[in-house]
Amino acid sequence: MPADPSPRGSGETPLRRAADTSRRAAPSPKNRGSGTSAVEVRRSSRRRRTVSAYREGDRTVVLIPARMTEAEEQRWVTVMLDKLAAQESKRMLGDSELAERAERLSGQFLEGRARPASVRWVTNQNTRWGSCTPAEGSIRLSHRLQGMPEYVIDYVLLHELAHLLVPGHGPRFWRLLDAYPRTERARGYLEGVVAADRLPHLPAARSE
């Protein structure tokens, strides 16, 4: 099911006749990072495979197919809120801002013990989100992270900062990341991106 976070998605207008669209307020996912407080889900019988979302005043409207399950609805609401937040964060962090962010994260979650000598974006990392060379104190983040939600970038930064203290991925390493409250959500987001990249296309919906 392709997702389209643009203001009008696949070109369909957000307002439908009452017979075609049902509307309801959706429970707001926790810690979603957007500035809005209300989410309205609109189900359309005309919508088959696409999901889209846009801002409408102080609300976020998410358009989904009518036959989508409650679990699928919740998952897609979270995905689309993240996509909108990333889309609205147009200003990319520079290397100096990335270094400042790393210093803040180290102080907040690692008692300031991780002190990288350099933190920068790179364009030659297409199979990993970040890398660290403890001997040099250098941290490199893939440019593919640019435009993703801030909590995802923070997680990858914190992951590499932790490697300055613990080189491997043993229990001690993961205990360091336990302090970051969005670890599981960030990992889920990145896993979703990887899974989507591996799918050249989605199968057509089963005809009824």
PDB file of C-alpha atoms in Angstrom:
ATOM      1  CA  MET A   1       0.000   0.000   0.000  1.00  0.00           C
ATOM      2  CA  PRO A   2       1.861   3.115  -1.159  1.00  0.00           C
ATOM      3  CA  ALA A   3       1.775   6.074   1.215  1.00  0.00           C
ATOM      4  CA  ASP A   4       1.517   9.650   0.036  1.00  0.00           C
ATOM      5  CA  PRO A   5       2.137  12.358   2.670  1.00  0.00           C
ATOM      6  CA  SER A   6       1.524  15.264   0.272  1.00  0.00           C
ATOM      7  CA  PRO A   7      -1.251  17.738   1.142  1.00  0.00           C
ATOM      8  CA  ARG A   8      -3.643  16.145  -1.337  1.00  0.00           C
ATOM      9  CA  GLY A   9      -2.146  12.677  -1.692  1.00  0.00           C
ATOM     10  CA  SER A  10      -2.999  10.982  -4.969  1.00  0.00           C
ATOM     11  CA  GLY A  11      -5.107  13.876  -6.194  1.00  0.00           C
ATOM     12  CA  GLU A  12      -8.332  12.845  -4.521  1.00  0.00           C
ATOM     13  CA  THR A  13     -10.159  15.619  -2.744  1.00  0.00           C
ATOM     14  CA  PRO A  14     -10.405  15.116   1.037  1.00  0.00           C
ATOM     15  CA  LEU A  15     -14.147  15.747   1.181  1.00  0.00           C
ATOM     16  CA  ARG A  16     -16.469  12.948   0.090  1.00  0.00           C
ATOM     17  CA  ARG A  17     -20.158  12.340   0.018  1.00  0.00           C
ATOM     18  CA  ALA A  18     -21.463  10.860   3.255  1.00  0.00           C
ATOM     19  CA  ALA A  19     -22.077   7.512   1.564  1.00  0.00           C
ATOM     20  CA  ASP A  20     -18.430   7.189   0.544  1.00  0.00           C
ATOM     21  CA  THR A  21     -16.548   8.420   3.558  1.00  0.00           C
ATOM     22  CA  SER A  22     -16.695   7.836   7.296  1.00  0.00           C
ATOM     23  CA  ARG A  23     -14.850  10.067   9.720  1.00  0.00           C
ATOM     24  CA  ARG A  24     -13.730   9.719  13.281  1.00  0.00           C
ATOM     25  CA  ALA A  25     -11.149  11.059  15.657  1.00  0.00           C
ATOM     26  CA  ALA A  26      -8.254   8.665  16.076  1.00  0.00           C
ATOM     27  CA  PRO A  27      -6.389   8.085  19.344  1.00  0.00           C
ATOM     28  CA  SER A  28      -3.211  10.133  19.116  1.00  0.00           C
ATOM     29  CA  PRO A  29      -0.083   7.935  19.040  1.00  0.00           C
ATOM     30  CA  LYS A  30       2.182   8.681  21.966  1.00  0.00           C
ATOM     31  CA  ASN A  31       5.320  10.750  21.420  1.00  0.00           C
ATOM     32  CA  ARG A  32       4.623  11.208  17.750  1.00  0.00           C
ATOM     33  CA  GLY A  33       6.573  14.449  17.633  1.00  0.00           C
ATOM     34  CA  SER A  34       4.099  16.567  15.668  1.00  0.00           C
ATOM     35  CA  GLY A  35       2.746  19.870  16.853  1.00  0.00           C
ATOM     36  CA  THR A  36      -0.910  18.982  16.383  1.00  0.00           C
ATOM     37  CA  SER A  37      -3.155  17.592  19.092  1.00  0.00           C
ATOM     38  CA  ALA A  38      -5.990  16.084  17.023  1.00  0.00           C
ATOM     39  CA  VAL A  39      -6.013  13.363  14.388  1.00  0.00           C
ATOM     40  CA  GLU A  40      -9.043  12.639  12.230  1.00  0.00           C
ATOM     41  CA  VAL A  41      -9.198   9.421  10.216  1.00  0.00           C
ATOM     42  CA  ARG A  42     -11.423   9.417   7.136  1.00  0.00           C
ATOM     43  CA  ARG A  43     -12.280   6.065   5.576  1.00  0.00           C
ATOM     44  CA  SER A  44     -13.285   5.972   1.934  1.00  0.00           C
ATOM     45  CA  SER A  45     -14.821   3.084   0.006  1.00  0.00           C
ATOM     46  CA  ARG A  46     -13.326   4.544  -3.174  1.00  0.00           C
ATOM     47  CA  ARG A  47      -9.830   4.361  -1.773  1.00  0.00           C
ATOM     48  CA  ARG A  48      -8.283   0.931  -2.433  1.00  0.00           C
ATOM     49  CA  ARG A  49      -4.560   0.918  -1.683  1.00  0.00           C
ATOM     50  CA  THR A  50      -3.395   4.471  -1.017  1.00  0.00           C
ATOM     51  CA  VAL A  51      -2.986   6.273   2.292  1.00  0.00           C
ATOM     52  CA  SER A  52      -2.467  10.024   2.505  1.00  0.00           C
ATOM     53  CA  ALA A  53      -2.418  12.735   5.162  1.00  0.00           C
ATOM     54  CA  TYR A  54      -2.445  16.512   5.417  1.00  0.00           C
ATOM     55  CA  ARG A  55      -2.831  19.299   7.963  1.00  0.00           C
ATOM     56  CA  GLU A  56      -6.210  20.994   8.320  1.00  0.00           C
ATOM     57  CA  GLY A  57      -5.972  23.821  10.822  1.00  0.00           C
ATOM     58  CA  ASP A  58      -4.944  22.330  14.155  1.00  0.00           C
ATOM     59  CA  ARG A  59      -5.851  18.815  13.018  1.00  0.00           C
ATOM     60  CA  THR A  60      -4.135  16.152  10.977  1.00  0.00           C
ATOM     61  CA  VAL A  61      -6.418  14.327   8.536  1.00  0.00           C
ATOM     62  CA  VAL A  62      -5.435  10.786   7.505  1.00  0.00           C
ATOM     63  CA  LEU A  63      -7.245   9.238   4.529  1.00  0.00           C
ATOM     64  CA  ILE A  64      -7.378   5.426   4.405  1.00  0.00           C
ATOM     65  CA  PRO A  65      -9.293   2.662   2.579  1.00  0.00           C
ATOM     66  CA  ALA A  66     -12.593   1.755   4.243  1.00  0.00           C
ATOM     67  CA  ARG A  67     -11.706  -1.925   4.586  1.00  0.00           C
ATOM     68  CA  MET A  68      -8.521  -1.329   6.556  1.00  0.00           C
ATOM     69  CA  THR A  69      -8.441  -3.011   9.997  1.00  0.00           C
ATOM     70  CA  GLU A  70      -8.114  -1.080  13.244  1.00  0.00           C
ATOM     71  CA  ALA A  71      -4.556  -2.338  13.700  1.00  0.00           C
ATOM     72  CA  GLU A  72      -3.610  -1.255  10.176  1.00  0.00           C
ATOM     73  CA  GLU A  73      -5.239   2.109  10.797  1.00  0.00           C
ATOM     74  CA  GLN A  74      -3.159   2.727  13.913  1.00  0.00           C
ATOM     75  CA  ARG A  75       0.035   1.699  12.151  1.00  0.00           C
ATOM     76  CA  TRP A  76      -0.614   3.950   9.170  1.00  0.00           C
ATOM     77  CA  VAL A  77      -1.628   6.914  11.325  1.00  0.00           C
ATOM     78  CA  THR A  78       1.759   6.673  13.058  1.00  0.00           C
ATOM     79  CA  VAL A  79       3.605   6.278   9.742  1.00  0.00           C
ATOM     80  CA  MET A  80       1.866   9.245   8.129  1.00  0.00           C
ATOM     81  CA  LEU A  81       2.376  11.510  11.142  1.00  0.00           C
ATOM     82  CA  ASP A  82       6.088  10.708  11.000  1.00  0.00           C
ATOM     83  CA  LYS A  83       6.170  11.406   7.267  1.00  0.00           C
ATOM     84  CA  LEU A  84       4.442  14.756   7.695  1.00  0.00           C
ATOM     85  CA  ALA A  85       6.792  15.731  10.521  1.00  0.00           C
ATOM     86  CA  ALA A  86       9.800  14.850   8.377  1.00  0.00           C
ATOM     87  CA  GLN A  87       8.382  16.723   5.389  1.00  0.00           C
ATOM     88  CA  GLU A  88       7.767  19.831   7.479  1.00  0.00           C
ATOM     89  CA  SER A  89      11.287  19.779   8.890  1.00  0.00           C
ATOM     90  CA  LYS A  90      12.763  21.305   5.745  1.00  0.00           C
ATOM     91  CA  ARG A  91      15.922  22.734   7.228  1.00  0.00           C
ATOM     92  CA  MET A  92      18.637  20.105   7.283  1.00  0.00           C
ATOM     93  CA  LEU A  93      21.055  19.885  10.185  1.00  0.00           C
ATOM     94  CA  GLY A  94      24.592  20.869   9.266  1.00  0.00           C
ATOM     95  CA  ASP A  95      27.684  19.108  10.615  1.00  0.00           C
ATOM     96  CA  SER A  96      28.139  21.688  13.389  1.00  0.00           C
ATOM     97  CA  GLU A  97      24.519  21.316  14.480  1.00  0.00           C
ATOM     98  CA  LEU A  98      24.899  17.555  14.376  1.00  0.00           C
ATOM     99  CA  ALA A  99      27.919  17.822  16.684  1.00  0.00           C
ATOM    100  CA  GLU A 100      25.957  20.035  19.085  1.00  0.00           C
ATOM    101  CA  ARG A 101      23.127  17.515  19.055  1.00  0.00           C
ATOM    102  CA  ALA A 102      25.553  14.696  19.834  1.00  0.00           C
ATOM    103  CA  GLU A 103      26.979  16.648  22.772  1.00  0.00           C
ATOM    104  CA  ARG A 104      23.483  17.240  24.149  1.00  0.00           C
ATOM    105  CA  LEU A 105      22.490  13.579  23.777  1.00  0.00           C
ATOM    106  CA  SER A 106      25.695  12.429  25.462  1.00  0.00           C
ATOM    107  CA  GLY A 107      25.029  14.700  28.414  1.00  0.00           C
ATOM    108  CA  GLN A 108      21.378  13.711  28.665  1.00  0.00           C
ATOM    109  CA  PHE A 109      21.673   9.938  28.305  1.00  0.00           C
ATOM    110  CA  LEU A 110      25.335   8.973  28.725  1.00  0.00           C
ATOM    111  CA  GLU A 111      26.366  11.294  31.573  1.00  0.00           C
ATOM    112  CA  GLY A 112      28.553  13.191  29.109  1.00  0.00           C
ATOM    113  CA  ARG A 113      31.037  10.314  28.889  1.00  0.00           C
ATOM    114  CA  ALA A 114      30.868   9.982  25.090  1.00  0.00           C
ATOM    115  CA  ARG A 115      32.894  12.815  23.572  1.00  0.00           C
ATOM    116  CA  PRO A 116      33.338  12.452  19.819  1.00  0.00           C
ATOM    117  CA  ALA A 117      36.163  14.325  18.084  1.00  0.00           C
ATOM    118  CA  SER A 118      34.011  14.768  14.969  1.00  0.00           C
ATOM    119  CA  VAL A 119      30.420  14.212  13.892  1.00  0.00           C
ATOM    120  CA  ARG A 120      29.443  14.638  10.259  1.00  0.00           C
ATOM    121  CA  TRP A 121      27.151  13.607   7.430  1.00  0.00           C
ATOM    122  CA  VAL A 122      28.527  11.311   4.711  1.00  0.00           C
ATOM    123  CA  THR A 123      27.140  10.172   1.373  1.00  0.00           C
ATOM    124  CA  ASN A 124      29.028   6.890   1.028  1.00  0.00           C
ATOM    125  CA  GLN A 125      27.017   4.843   3.550  1.00  0.00           C
ATOM    126  CA  ASN A 126      24.182   3.131   1.745  1.00  0.00           C
ATOM    127  CA  THR A 127      24.073  -0.097   3.755  1.00  0.00           C
ATOM    128  CA  ARG A 128      24.223   1.393   7.263  1.00  0.00           C
ATOM    129  CA  TRP A 129      22.671   4.373   9.007  1.00  0.00           C
ATOM    130  CA  GLY A 130      25.777   5.393  10.906  1.00  0.00           C
ATOM    131  CA  SER A 131      29.288   4.336  11.791  1.00  0.00           C
ATOM    132  CA  CYS A 132      31.824   5.060  14.480  1.00  0.00           C
ATOM    133  CA  THR A 133      35.608   4.739  14.768  1.00  0.00           C
ATOM    134  CA  PRO A 134      36.317   4.697  18.533  1.00  0.00           C
ATOM    135  CA  ALA A 135      40.079   5.029  18.095  1.00  0.00           C
ATOM    136  CA  GLU A 136      39.595   8.322  16.248  1.00  0.00           C
ATOM    137  CA  GLY A 137      36.469   9.422  18.099  1.00  0.00           C
ATOM    138  CA  SER A 138      34.704  10.002  14.778  1.00  0.00           C
ATOM    139  CA  ILE A 139      31.013   9.503  14.056  1.00  0.00           C
ATOM    140  CA  ARG A 140      29.495   9.487  10.587  1.00  0.00           C
ATOM    141  CA  LEU A 141      25.779   9.516   9.756  1.00  0.00           C
ATOM    142  CA  SER A 142      24.314   8.513   6.407  1.00  0.00           C
ATOM    143  CA  HIS A 143      22.785  11.336   4.389  1.00  0.00           C
ATOM    144  CA  ARG A 144      19.725   9.075   3.978  1.00  0.00           C
ATOM    145  CA  LEU A 145      18.713  10.075   7.510  1.00  0.00           C
ATOM    146  CA  GLN A 146      18.291  13.698   6.476  1.00  0.00           C
ATOM    147  CA  GLY A 147      14.623  14.612   6.504  1.00  0.00           C
ATOM    148  CA  MET A 148      13.647  11.747   8.820  1.00  0.00           C
ATOM    149  CA  PRO A 149      11.968  12.554  12.163  1.00  0.00           C
ATOM    150  CA  GLU A 150      14.341  14.069  14.719  1.00  0.00           C
ATOM    151  CA  TYR A 151      13.850  11.223  17.201  1.00  0.00           C
ATOM    152  CA  VAL A 152      15.177   8.798  14.552  1.00  0.00           C
ATOM    153  CA  ILE A 153      18.293  10.900  13.929  1.00  0.00           C
ATOM    154  CA  ASP A 154      18.793  11.214  17.688  1.00  0.00           C
ATOM    155  CA  TYR A 155      18.571   7.447  18.084  1.00  0.00           C
ATOM    156  CA  VAL A 156      21.227   6.794  15.422  1.00  0.00           C
ATOM    157  CA  LEU A 157      23.456   9.484  16.942  1.00  0.00           C
ATOM    158  CA  LEU A 158      23.045   7.993  20.397  1.00  0.00           C
ATOM    159  CA  HIS A 159      23.721   4.518  19.001  1.00  0.00           C
ATOM    160  CA  GLU A 160      27.082   5.675  17.617  1.00  0.00           C
ATOM    161  CA  LEU A 161      27.881   7.663  20.766  1.00  0.00           C
ATOM    162  CA  ALA A 162      27.365   4.499  22.797  1.00  0.00           C
ATOM    163  CA  HIS A 163      29.910   2.765  20.569  1.00  0.00           C
ATOM    164  CA  LEU A 164      32.532   5.232  21.787  1.00  0.00           C
ATOM    165  CA  LEU A 165      32.025   3.610  25.191  1.00  0.00           C
ATOM    166  CA  VAL A 166      31.204   0.023  24.172  1.00  0.00           C
ATOM    167  CA  PRO A 167      32.480  -1.204  20.771  1.00  0.00           C
ATOM    168  CA  GLY A 168      30.224  -4.248  20.339  1.00  0.00           C
ATOM    169  CA  HIS A 169      26.487  -4.909  20.573  1.00  0.00           C
ATOM    170  CA  GLY A 170      26.446  -6.895  23.795  1.00  0.00           C
ATOM    171  CA  PRO A 171      24.101  -6.468  26.796  1.00  0.00           C
ATOM    172  CA  ARG A 172      26.155  -3.570  28.171  1.00  0.00           C
ATOM    173  CA  PHE A 173      25.740  -1.654  24.908  1.00  0.00           C
ATOM    174  CA  TRP A 174      21.965  -2.096  24.810  1.00  0.00           C
ATOM    175  CA  ARG A 175      21.652  -1.105  28.451  1.00  0.00           C
ATOM    176  CA  LEU A 176      23.112   2.264  27.501  1.00  0.00           C
ATOM    177  CA  LEU A 177      20.424   2.743  24.854  1.00  0.00           C
ATOM    178  CA  ASP A 178      17.670   1.726  27.283  1.00  0.00           C
ATOM    179  CA  ALA A 179      17.909   5.241  28.682  1.00  0.00           C
ATOM    180  CA  TYR A 180      16.557   6.677  25.411  1.00  0.00           C
ATOM    181  CA  PRO A 181      12.737   6.427  25.568  1.00  0.00           C
ATOM    182  CA  ARG A 182      12.220   6.213  21.797  1.00  0.00           C
ATOM    183  CA  THR A 183      14.692   3.444  21.029  1.00  0.00           C
ATOM    184  CA  GLU A 184      12.080   0.854  20.016  1.00  0.00           C
ATOM    185  CA  ARG A 185      10.033   3.328  18.008  1.00  0.00           C
ATOM    186  CA  ALA A 186      13.101   4.601  16.136  1.00  0.00           C
ATOM    187  CA  ARG A 187      14.256   1.060  15.396  1.00  0.00           C
ATOM    188  CA  GLY A 188      10.778   0.218  14.118  1.00  0.00           C
ATOM    189  CA  TYR A 189      10.787   3.280  11.868  1.00  0.00           C
ATOM    190  CA  LEU A 190      14.161   2.373  10.347  1.00  0.00           C
ATOM    191  CA  GLU A 191      13.147  -1.263   9.916  1.00  0.00           C
ATOM    192  CA  GLY A 192      10.062  -0.050   8.037  1.00  0.00           C
ATOM    193  CA  VAL A 193      12.204   2.081   5.736  1.00  0.00           C
ATOM    194  CA  VAL A 194      14.487  -0.870   5.008  1.00  0.00           C
ATOM    195  CA  ALA A 195      11.524  -3.162   4.333  1.00  0.00           C
ATOM    196  CA  ALA A 196       9.945  -0.615   1.975  1.00  0.00           C
ATOM    197  CA  ASP A 197      13.214  -0.198   0.068  1.00  0.00           C
ATOM    198  CA  ARG A 198      13.342  -3.942  -0.564  1.00  0.00           C
ATOM    199  CA  LEU A 199       9.884  -3.984  -2.148  1.00  0.00           C
ATOM    200  CA  PRO A 200      10.009  -2.853  -5.785  1.00  0.00           C
ATOM    201  CA  HIS A 201       6.217  -2.760  -5.849  1.00  0.00           C
ATOM    202  CA  LEU A 202       3.251  -3.830  -3.771  1.00  0.00           C
ATOM    203  CA  PRO A 203       0.911  -6.581  -4.949  1.00  0.00           C
ATOM    204  CA  ALA A 204      -2.456  -5.491  -6.227  1.00  0.00           C
ATOM    205  CA  ALA A 205      -5.338  -5.632  -3.786  1.00  0.00           C
ATOM    206  CA  ARG A 206      -7.439  -8.795  -3.980  1.00  0.00           C
ATOM    207  CA  SER A 207     -10.593  -8.227  -5.968  1.00  0.00           C
ATOM    208  CA  GLU A 208     -13.836  -8.757  -4.133  1.00  0.00           C
TER     209      GLU A 208
END
